[in-house]
XYZ file of C-alpha atoms in Angstrom:
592
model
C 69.415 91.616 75.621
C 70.623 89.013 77.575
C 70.376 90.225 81.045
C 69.817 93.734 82.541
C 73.105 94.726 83.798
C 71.975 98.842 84.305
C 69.345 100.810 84.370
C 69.135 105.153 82.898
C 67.586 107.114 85.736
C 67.101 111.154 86.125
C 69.012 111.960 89.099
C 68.956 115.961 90.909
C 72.374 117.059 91.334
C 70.829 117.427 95.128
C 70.230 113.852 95.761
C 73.107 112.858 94.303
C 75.101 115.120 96.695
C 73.293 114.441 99.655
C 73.368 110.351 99.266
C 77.100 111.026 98.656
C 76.835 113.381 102.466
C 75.094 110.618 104.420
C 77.098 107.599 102.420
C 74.839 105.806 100.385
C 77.000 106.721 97.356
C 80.659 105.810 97.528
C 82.751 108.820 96.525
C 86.367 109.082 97.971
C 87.469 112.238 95.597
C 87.897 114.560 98.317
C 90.369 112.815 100.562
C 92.806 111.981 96.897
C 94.119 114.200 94.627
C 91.672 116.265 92.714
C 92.686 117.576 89.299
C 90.359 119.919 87.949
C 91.366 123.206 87.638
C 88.950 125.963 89.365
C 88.071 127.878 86.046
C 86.984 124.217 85.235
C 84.610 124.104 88.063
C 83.858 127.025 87.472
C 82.576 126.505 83.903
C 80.745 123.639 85.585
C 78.543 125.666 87.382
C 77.656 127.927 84.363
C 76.878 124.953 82.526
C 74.280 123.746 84.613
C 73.262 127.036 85.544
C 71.719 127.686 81.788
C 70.980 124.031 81.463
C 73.473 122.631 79.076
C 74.790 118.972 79.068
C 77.435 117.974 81.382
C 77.832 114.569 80.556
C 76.589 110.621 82.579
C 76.859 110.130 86.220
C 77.930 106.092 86.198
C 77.236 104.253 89.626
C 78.250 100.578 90.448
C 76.323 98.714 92.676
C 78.242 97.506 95.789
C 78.046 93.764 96.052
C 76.201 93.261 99.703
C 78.635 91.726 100.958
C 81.103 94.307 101.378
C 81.569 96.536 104.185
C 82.983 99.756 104.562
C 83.548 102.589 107.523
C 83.742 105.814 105.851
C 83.578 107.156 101.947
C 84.375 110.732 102.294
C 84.569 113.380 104.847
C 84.792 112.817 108.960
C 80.975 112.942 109.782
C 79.402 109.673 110.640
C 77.119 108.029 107.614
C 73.704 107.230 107.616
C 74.667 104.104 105.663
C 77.611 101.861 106.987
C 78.326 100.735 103.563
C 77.623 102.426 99.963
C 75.077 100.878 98.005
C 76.753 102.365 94.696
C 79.935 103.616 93.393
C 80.849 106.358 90.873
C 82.533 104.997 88.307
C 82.250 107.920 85.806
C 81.624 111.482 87.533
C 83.705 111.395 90.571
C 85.152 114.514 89.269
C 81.700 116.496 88.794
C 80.479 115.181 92.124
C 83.440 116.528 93.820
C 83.550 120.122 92.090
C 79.711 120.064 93.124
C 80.327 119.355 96.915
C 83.262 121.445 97.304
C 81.679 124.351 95.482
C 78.486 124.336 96.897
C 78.744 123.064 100.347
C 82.290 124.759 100.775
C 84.451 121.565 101.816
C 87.907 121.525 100.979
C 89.674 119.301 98.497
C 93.423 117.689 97.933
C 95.610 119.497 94.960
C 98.139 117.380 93.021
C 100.780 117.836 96.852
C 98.109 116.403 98.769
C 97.816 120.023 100.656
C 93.783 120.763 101.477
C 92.540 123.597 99.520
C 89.351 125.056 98.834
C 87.009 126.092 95.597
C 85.577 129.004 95.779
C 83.388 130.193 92.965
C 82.063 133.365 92.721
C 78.789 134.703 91.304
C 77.385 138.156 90.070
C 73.646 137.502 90.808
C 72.930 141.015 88.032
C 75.051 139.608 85.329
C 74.305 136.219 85.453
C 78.445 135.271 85.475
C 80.720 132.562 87.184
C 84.191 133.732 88.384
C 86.812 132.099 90.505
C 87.722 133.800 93.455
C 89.926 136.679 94.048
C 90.472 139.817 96.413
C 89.260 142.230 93.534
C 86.022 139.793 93.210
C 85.697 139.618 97.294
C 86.323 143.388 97.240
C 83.572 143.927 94.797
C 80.374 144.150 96.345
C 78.787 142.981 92.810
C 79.985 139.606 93.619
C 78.740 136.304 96.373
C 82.496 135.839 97.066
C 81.713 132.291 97.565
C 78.308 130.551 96.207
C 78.832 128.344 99.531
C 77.216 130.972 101.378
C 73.722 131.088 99.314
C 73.609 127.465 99.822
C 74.242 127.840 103.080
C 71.731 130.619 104.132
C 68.896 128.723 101.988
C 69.638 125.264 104.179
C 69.366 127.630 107.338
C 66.337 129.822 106.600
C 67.860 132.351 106.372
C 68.175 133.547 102.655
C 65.954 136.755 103.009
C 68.443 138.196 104.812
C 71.600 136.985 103.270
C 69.271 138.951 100.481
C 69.207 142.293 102.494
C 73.134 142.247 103.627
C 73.674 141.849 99.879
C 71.549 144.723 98.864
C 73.040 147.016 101.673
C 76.731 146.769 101.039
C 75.748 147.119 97.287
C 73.751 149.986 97.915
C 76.891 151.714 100.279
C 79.191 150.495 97.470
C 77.434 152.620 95.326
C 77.002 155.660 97.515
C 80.681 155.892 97.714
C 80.736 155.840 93.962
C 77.800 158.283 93.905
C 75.683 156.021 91.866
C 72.193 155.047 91.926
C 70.913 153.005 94.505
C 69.176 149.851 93.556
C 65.933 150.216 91.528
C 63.192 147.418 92.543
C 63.772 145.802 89.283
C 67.595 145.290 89.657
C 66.624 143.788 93.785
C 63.780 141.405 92.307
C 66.834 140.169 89.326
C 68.865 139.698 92.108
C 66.357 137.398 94.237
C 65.659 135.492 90.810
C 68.836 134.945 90.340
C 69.986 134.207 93.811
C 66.926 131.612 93.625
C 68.003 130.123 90.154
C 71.638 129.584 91.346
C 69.613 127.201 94.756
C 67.638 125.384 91.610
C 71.364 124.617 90.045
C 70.491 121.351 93.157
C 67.469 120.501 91.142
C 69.597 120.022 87.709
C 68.406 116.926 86.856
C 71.822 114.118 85.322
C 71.011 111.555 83.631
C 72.485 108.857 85.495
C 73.340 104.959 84.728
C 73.152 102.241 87.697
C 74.878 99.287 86.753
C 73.920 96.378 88.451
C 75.952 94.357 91.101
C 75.885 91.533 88.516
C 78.162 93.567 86.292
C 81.553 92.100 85.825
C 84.364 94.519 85.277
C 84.938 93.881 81.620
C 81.660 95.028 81.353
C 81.488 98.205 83.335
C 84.816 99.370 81.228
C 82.885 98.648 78.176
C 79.715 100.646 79.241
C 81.935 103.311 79.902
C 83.995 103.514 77.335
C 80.177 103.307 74.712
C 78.690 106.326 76.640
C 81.922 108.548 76.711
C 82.003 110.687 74.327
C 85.610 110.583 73.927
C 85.377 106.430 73.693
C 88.122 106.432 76.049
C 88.504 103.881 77.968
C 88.068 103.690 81.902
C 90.669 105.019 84.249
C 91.855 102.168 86.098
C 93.281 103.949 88.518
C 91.090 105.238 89.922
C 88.794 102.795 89.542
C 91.106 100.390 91.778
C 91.026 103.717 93.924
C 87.440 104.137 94.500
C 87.549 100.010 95.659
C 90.237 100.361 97.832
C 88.903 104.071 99.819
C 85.228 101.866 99.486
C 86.279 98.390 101.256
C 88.982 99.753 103.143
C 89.303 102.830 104.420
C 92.530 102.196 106.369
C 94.758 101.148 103.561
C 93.023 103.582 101.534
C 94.444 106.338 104.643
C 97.825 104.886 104.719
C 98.294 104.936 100.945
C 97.631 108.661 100.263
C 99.359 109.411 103.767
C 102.604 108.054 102.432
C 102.567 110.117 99.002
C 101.901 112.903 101.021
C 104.684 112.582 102.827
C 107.071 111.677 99.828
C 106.614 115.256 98.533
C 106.972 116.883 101.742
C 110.711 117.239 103.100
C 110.534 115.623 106.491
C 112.819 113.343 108.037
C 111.553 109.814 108.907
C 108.880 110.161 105.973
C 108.673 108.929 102.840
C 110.184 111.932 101.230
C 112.865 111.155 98.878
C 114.348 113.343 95.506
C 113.720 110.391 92.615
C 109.994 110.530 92.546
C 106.766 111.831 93.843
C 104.401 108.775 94.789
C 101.308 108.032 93.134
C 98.699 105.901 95.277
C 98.789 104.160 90.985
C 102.497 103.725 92.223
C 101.852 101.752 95.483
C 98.933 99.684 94.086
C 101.228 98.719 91.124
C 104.228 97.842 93.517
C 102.018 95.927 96.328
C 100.248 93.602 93.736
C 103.617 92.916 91.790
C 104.597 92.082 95.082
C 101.909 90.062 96.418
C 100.386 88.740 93.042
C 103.187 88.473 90.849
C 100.733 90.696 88.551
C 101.590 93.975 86.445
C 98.085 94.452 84.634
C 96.413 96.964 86.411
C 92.905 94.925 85.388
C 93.799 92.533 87.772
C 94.226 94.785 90.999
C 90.794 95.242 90.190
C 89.109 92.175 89.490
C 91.605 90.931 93.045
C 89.221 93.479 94.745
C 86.640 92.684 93.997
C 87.168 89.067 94.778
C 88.747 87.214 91.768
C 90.421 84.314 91.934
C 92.688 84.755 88.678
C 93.842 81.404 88.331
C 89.810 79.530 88.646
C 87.757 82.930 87.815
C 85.848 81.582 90.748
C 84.645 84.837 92.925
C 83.238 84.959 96.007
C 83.379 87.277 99.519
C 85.750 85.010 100.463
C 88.516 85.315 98.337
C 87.851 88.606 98.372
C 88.898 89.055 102.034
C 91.848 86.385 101.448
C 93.120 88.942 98.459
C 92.750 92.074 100.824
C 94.902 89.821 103.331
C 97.625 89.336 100.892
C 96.833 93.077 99.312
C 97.649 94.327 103.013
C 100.893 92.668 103.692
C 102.736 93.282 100.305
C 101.639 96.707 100.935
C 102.966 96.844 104.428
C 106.400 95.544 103.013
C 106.308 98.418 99.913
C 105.733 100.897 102.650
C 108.246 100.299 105.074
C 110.694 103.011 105.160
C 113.513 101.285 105.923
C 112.720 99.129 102.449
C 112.031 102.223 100.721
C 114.678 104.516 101.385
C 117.385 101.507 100.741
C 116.319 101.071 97.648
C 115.814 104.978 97.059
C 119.586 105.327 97.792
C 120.781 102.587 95.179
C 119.758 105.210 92.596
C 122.492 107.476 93.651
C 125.188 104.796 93.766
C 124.039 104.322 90.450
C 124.449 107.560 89.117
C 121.236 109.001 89.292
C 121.588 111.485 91.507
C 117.578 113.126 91.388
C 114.376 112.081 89.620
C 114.950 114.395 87.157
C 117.003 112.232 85.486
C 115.175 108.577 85.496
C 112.686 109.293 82.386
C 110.338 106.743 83.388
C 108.397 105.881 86.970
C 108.275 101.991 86.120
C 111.785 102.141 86.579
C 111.684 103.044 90.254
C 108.282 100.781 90.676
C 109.247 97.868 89.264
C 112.458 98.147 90.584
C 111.775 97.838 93.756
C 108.960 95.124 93.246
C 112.493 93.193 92.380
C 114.210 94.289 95.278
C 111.807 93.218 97.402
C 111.448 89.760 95.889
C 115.375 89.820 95.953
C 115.277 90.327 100.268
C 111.906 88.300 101.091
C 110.791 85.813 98.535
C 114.141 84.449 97.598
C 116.450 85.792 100.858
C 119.503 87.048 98.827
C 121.778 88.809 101.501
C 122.246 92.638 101.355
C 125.331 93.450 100.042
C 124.688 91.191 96.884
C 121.429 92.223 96.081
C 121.959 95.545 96.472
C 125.060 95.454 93.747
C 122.528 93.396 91.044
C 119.783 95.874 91.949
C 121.652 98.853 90.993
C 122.990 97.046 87.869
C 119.305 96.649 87.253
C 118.605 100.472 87.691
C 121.331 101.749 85.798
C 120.336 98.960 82.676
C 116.461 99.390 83.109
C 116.828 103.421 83.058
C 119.363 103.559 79.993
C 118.201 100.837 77.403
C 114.369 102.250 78.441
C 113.593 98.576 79.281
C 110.256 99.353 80.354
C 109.106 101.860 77.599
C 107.053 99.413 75.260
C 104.321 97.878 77.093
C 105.420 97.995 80.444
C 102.954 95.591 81.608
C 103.564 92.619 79.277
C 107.465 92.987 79.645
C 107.241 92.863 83.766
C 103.988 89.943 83.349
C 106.843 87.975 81.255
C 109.337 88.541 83.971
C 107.113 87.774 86.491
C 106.236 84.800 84.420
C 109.854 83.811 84.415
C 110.436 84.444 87.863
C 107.726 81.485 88.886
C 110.418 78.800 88.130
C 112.809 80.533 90.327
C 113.310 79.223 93.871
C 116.660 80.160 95.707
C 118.588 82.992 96.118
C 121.386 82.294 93.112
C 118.721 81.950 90.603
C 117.391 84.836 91.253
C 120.686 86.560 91.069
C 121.619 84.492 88.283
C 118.448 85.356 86.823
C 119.102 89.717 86.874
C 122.656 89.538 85.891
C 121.545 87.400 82.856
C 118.928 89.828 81.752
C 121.206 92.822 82.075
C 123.971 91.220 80.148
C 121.275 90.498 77.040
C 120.220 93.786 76.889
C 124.021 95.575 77.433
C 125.376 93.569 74.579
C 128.339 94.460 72.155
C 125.813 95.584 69.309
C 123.855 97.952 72.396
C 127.645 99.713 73.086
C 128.554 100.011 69.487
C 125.583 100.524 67.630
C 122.730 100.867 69.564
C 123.263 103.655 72.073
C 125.938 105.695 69.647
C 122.284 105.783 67.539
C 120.098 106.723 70.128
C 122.738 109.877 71.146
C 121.954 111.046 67.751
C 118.802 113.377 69.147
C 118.288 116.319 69.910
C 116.054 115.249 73.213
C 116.615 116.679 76.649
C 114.705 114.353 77.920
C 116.203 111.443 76.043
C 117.592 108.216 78.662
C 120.462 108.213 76.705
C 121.643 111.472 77.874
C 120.689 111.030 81.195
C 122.104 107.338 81.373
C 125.466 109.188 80.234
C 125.341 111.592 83.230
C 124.728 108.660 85.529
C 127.956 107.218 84.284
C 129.906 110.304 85.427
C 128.770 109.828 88.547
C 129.171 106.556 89.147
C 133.169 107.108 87.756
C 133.280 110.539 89.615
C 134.042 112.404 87.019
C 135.209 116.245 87.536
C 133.267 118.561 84.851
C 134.949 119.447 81.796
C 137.809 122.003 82.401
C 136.980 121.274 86.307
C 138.335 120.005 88.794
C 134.526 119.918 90.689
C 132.671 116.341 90.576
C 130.185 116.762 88.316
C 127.618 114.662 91.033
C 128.206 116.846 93.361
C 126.271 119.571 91.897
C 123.885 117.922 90.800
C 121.947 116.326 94.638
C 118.822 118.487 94.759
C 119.356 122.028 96.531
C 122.918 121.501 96.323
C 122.675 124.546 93.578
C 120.078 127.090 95.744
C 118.286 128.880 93.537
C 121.273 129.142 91.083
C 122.518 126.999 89.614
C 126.564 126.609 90.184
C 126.948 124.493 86.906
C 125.225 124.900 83.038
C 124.788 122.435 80.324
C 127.023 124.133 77.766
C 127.146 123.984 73.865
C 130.244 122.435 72.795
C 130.085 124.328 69.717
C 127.908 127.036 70.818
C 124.819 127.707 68.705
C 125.165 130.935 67.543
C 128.527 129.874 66.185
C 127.092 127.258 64.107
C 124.453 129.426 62.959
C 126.995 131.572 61.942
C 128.566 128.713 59.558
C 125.181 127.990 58.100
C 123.948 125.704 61.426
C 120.251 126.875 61.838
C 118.331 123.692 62.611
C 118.310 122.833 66.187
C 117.811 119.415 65.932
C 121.096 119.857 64.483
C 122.260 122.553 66.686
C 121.187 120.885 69.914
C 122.579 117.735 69.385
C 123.253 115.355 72.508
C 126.415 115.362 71.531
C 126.974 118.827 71.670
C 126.386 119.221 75.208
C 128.605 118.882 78.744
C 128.141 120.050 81.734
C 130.288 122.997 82.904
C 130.827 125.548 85.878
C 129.064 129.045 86.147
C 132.263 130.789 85.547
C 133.622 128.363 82.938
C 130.474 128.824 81.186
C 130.376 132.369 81.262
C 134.132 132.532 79.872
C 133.273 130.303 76.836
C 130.347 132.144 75.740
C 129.867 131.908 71.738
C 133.546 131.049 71.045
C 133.868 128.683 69.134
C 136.615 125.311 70.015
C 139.201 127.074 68.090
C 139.325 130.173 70.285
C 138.795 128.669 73.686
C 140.269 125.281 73.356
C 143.983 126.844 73.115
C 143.276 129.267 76.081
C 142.295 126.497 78.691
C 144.674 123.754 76.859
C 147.374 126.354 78.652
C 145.600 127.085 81.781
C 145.768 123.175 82.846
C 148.612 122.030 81.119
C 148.421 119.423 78.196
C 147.977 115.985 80.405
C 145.244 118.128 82.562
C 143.642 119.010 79.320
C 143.855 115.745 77.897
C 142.462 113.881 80.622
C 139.519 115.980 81.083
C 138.861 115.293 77.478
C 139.455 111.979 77.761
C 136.592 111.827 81.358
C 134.239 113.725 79.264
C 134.389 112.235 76.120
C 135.415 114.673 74.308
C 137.295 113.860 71.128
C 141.411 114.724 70.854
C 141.466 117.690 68.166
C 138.073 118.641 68.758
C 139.252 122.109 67.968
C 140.282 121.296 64.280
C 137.351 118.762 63.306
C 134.346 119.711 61.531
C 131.013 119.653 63.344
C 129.044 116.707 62.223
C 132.749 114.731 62.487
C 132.481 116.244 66.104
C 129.251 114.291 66.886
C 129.937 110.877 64.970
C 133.469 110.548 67.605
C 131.906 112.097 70.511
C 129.096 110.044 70.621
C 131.431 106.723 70.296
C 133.197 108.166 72.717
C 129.827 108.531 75.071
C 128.930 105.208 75.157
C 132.243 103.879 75.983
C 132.010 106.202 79.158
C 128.406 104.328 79.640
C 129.793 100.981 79.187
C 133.254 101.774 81.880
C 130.635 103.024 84.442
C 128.450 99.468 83.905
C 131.888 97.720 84.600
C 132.464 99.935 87.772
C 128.800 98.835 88.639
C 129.662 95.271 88.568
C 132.871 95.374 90.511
């Protein structure tokens, strides 16, 4: 081979967890989100325990000239600076520490947690915790504990507590006491769960000469799975590595955005990713969308001369810092946040896709700083934007070429108007004629819940403040988050309920739960309608509001004149028509 980019080397789950301890190895896991489930952990353990497989340990050498205050935990490091990072195991590494040396860990809400594991040193079995384990004096509660009386000499006697509450939990069930067989399985098998640190894992060190392309590409040849590296976190285990401050301040604000709290970043369209804020700072400060440049930025790249040096590398973190400061202002943040409302999406439940809301706001902040458009009109083209992007799923096929083309288009822009110009013009080419009459009438032909279609009609009830069918309640009212309680005051209803079409020989529910089919209506309203079908209850409330009341609420709600005396699929082929002309009045209210 050309040049020696790694080496394979036999690596004890011990030193591995110790040179993670004093900082030689780079491992931020335990201040991020960690996703493994327990009984995952747990099957770690057993795994090494009878000496199976569990897979490569991949480290990346840090180039020297990086520096670094802290890689995981609070304790001071031997070493300033890593000399490696994971780049495949961060996962295992973590599960190992938190299991075995009892540290806590972040779940998926950012809120500290820890793993406890059990063991049952007769049976030879893995558990994780509970009360009727902890109750059972069988059971180490918490394999943190062995490790933890071997460090401090003190195992023999960790040995003798075990055997005595064993012993008096089996008095009290009038069973034998302990034979000197069952105490000497016990000390083997308390010893053999210490020599799980002496597992050896085979381990590959890539060299600091390594360019990125070709760490992916190592990793992707050894996984099993030939899956290709996680970028994220990847670009994560750089960022917690070089600079532990934006590393902090990134996971500190997607704490706070699930966490109601005023003056946070807390907000009801989505939960942030640190993925999120990496994506949105080096749009920002980059004009970039690939994720495989974040990385090769920080690690020094300069992406127009491929030149790379410690240098740039400190000029990128420069720029990396203050696009990041601007993405995390809250003042930025929750103005944008609240054009999604005025646009008709009134939660996150609704906006199908994240790239929405991230590149979204990478335009809004162009919009205020790079090109200075004032307030009140860039906050009208930006919710244009959102209500288009969310509806017509601009971003769904390859998100990052579409936003590397706009960003490509963008770098001939220079004022204010063009940039305006620039929105309104790619809005109008995606909301044509065809899009209103062909386009979304098709894509309302599903059966989705989850379909942008749907929730892109919704939005336009709320941006024309539309009163539910039969109602005179707004239906975006009811639907701001914890506006219901734990009830909710309003259903998505059947038009033509489902049992009634099954009843006429309806059984499919692609068929059955048809977009088209649905409206939103009150608790009571819903109650009242039950399995009628149109021609029972249509009459009954056509009387209760009076014909024009009636007809107008039809006419909000798309629902076609005569519903009552049409047959089902004729139903669907008017009422989505009908739909989209409700989509395209709300984008004219949008532009007003």
């Amino acid at each position: 081979m050309a040049k020696d980019i790694y080496k394979s080397i036999q690596r004890s789950v011990g030193d591995l967890l110790r040179d993670v301890e004093i900082g030689r190895i780079g491992l931020p896991d335990l201040q991020r989100q960690f996703v493994w489930r327990d009984n995952k952990v747990r099957d770690l353990l057993d795994s090494i325990f009878k000496g199976f497989p569990i897979g490569y340990i991949i480290l990346w050498s840090s180039p020297e000239e990086y520096e670094n205050t802290k890689t995981i935990g609070s304790n001071e490091k031997t070493f300033k600076k890593p000399d490696d990072l994971v780049i495949d195991g961060q996962q295992r590494l973590t599960s190992l520490l938190a299991a075995i040396k009892g540290l806590k860990v972040k779940d998926k809400n950012f809120r500290e947690r820890r793993i406890r594991i059990c063991f049952n040193p007769l049976e030879t079995r893995f558990e994780v915790w509970s009360q009727a384990f902890e109750r059972d004096a069988n059971w180490v509660s918490d394999i943190s504990t062995v490790f933890k009386a071997h460090e401090e000499f003190s195992l023999p006697d960790f040995r003798e507590d075990f055997f005595e509450k064993l012993n008096a939990s089996r008095t009290k069930k009038e069973q034998e006491p302990l034979s000197r067989m069952e105490k000497s399985q016990i000390e083997n098998n308390l010893n053999e769960l210490i020599n799980i640190t002496k597992y050896n894992l085979p381990t590959l060190q890539i060299t600091t000469f390594a360019d990125e392309e070709e760490v992916s590409d190592i990793f992707k040849r050894v996984n099993s799975g030939g899956q290709k590296l996680n970028e994220n976190n990847f670009i994560e285990t750089l960022i917690a590595v070089y600079d532990t401050a934006i590393y902090d301040k990134i996971h500190a604000f997607c704490e706070d955005s699930r966490i109601p709290k005023n003056g946070s970043a807390y907000n009801n369209i989505m939960s942030v990713s640190p993925q999120h804020l990496i994506r949105m700072a080096v749009g920002l400060g980059f004009r970039r969308a690939r994720m495989k440049y974040a990385y090769m930025l920080l690690r020094g790249r300069n992406l127009d001369s491929g030149e790379t040096s410690a240098a740039i590398r400190e000029e990128n973190m420069d720029k990396f810092r203050k696009a990041l400061d601007t993405v995390l202002d809250l003042n930025n943040w929750h103005s944008f946040l609240n054009l999604f409302g005025e646009a008709g999406y009134m939660n996150g439940g609704y906006v199908a896709s994240t790239y929405v809301v991230i590149y979204g706001y990478v335009l809004y902040l162009l919009g205020k700083y790079t090109y200075g458009v004032d307030a009140m009109t860039l906050r009208k083209v930006i919710k244009q934007w959102i209500f288009m992007s969310a509806i017509t799923s601009f971003y769904s096929t390859s998100p990052e070429s579409t936003v590397e083309k706009q960003f490509a288009d963008l770098r001939s822009i220079s004022s204010a108007e063009e940039f305006v110009e620039y929105i309104i013009k790619s809005i109008e080419t995606a909301f044509t004629d065809d899009f209103f009459n062909v386009n979304l009438p098709n894509s309302l032909y599903s059966s989705s819940s989850n379909s942008p279609s749907w929730f892109g009609y919704i939005a336009s009830l709320n941006v024309l403040g539309t009163p539910m069918w039969l109602s005179n309640s707004p239906l975006a009212n009811l639907l701001v988050v914890g506006a219901s309680g734990t009830k909710n005051a309003i259903d998505k209803h059947h038009i033509f309920p489902k049992n009634y079409l099954t009843s006429i020989g309806i059984k499919d529910d692609r068929d059955r739960n048809q977009i088209a089919n649905f409206t939103f209506l009150d608790y009571n309203t819903n109650i009242d309608i039950s399995d009628n079908p149109p021609i029972e209850y249509v009459g009954r409330y056509r009387e209760k509001l009076g014909e024009d009341a009636f007809r107008k609420s039809c006419e909000q709600n798309a629902i076609p004149e005569g519903l009552e005396n049409m047959e089902y699929s004729e139903f669907l082929e008017q009422r989505r028509r009908l739909m989209s002309g409700i989509v395209r009045k709300a984008y004219e209210r949008l532009k007003q």
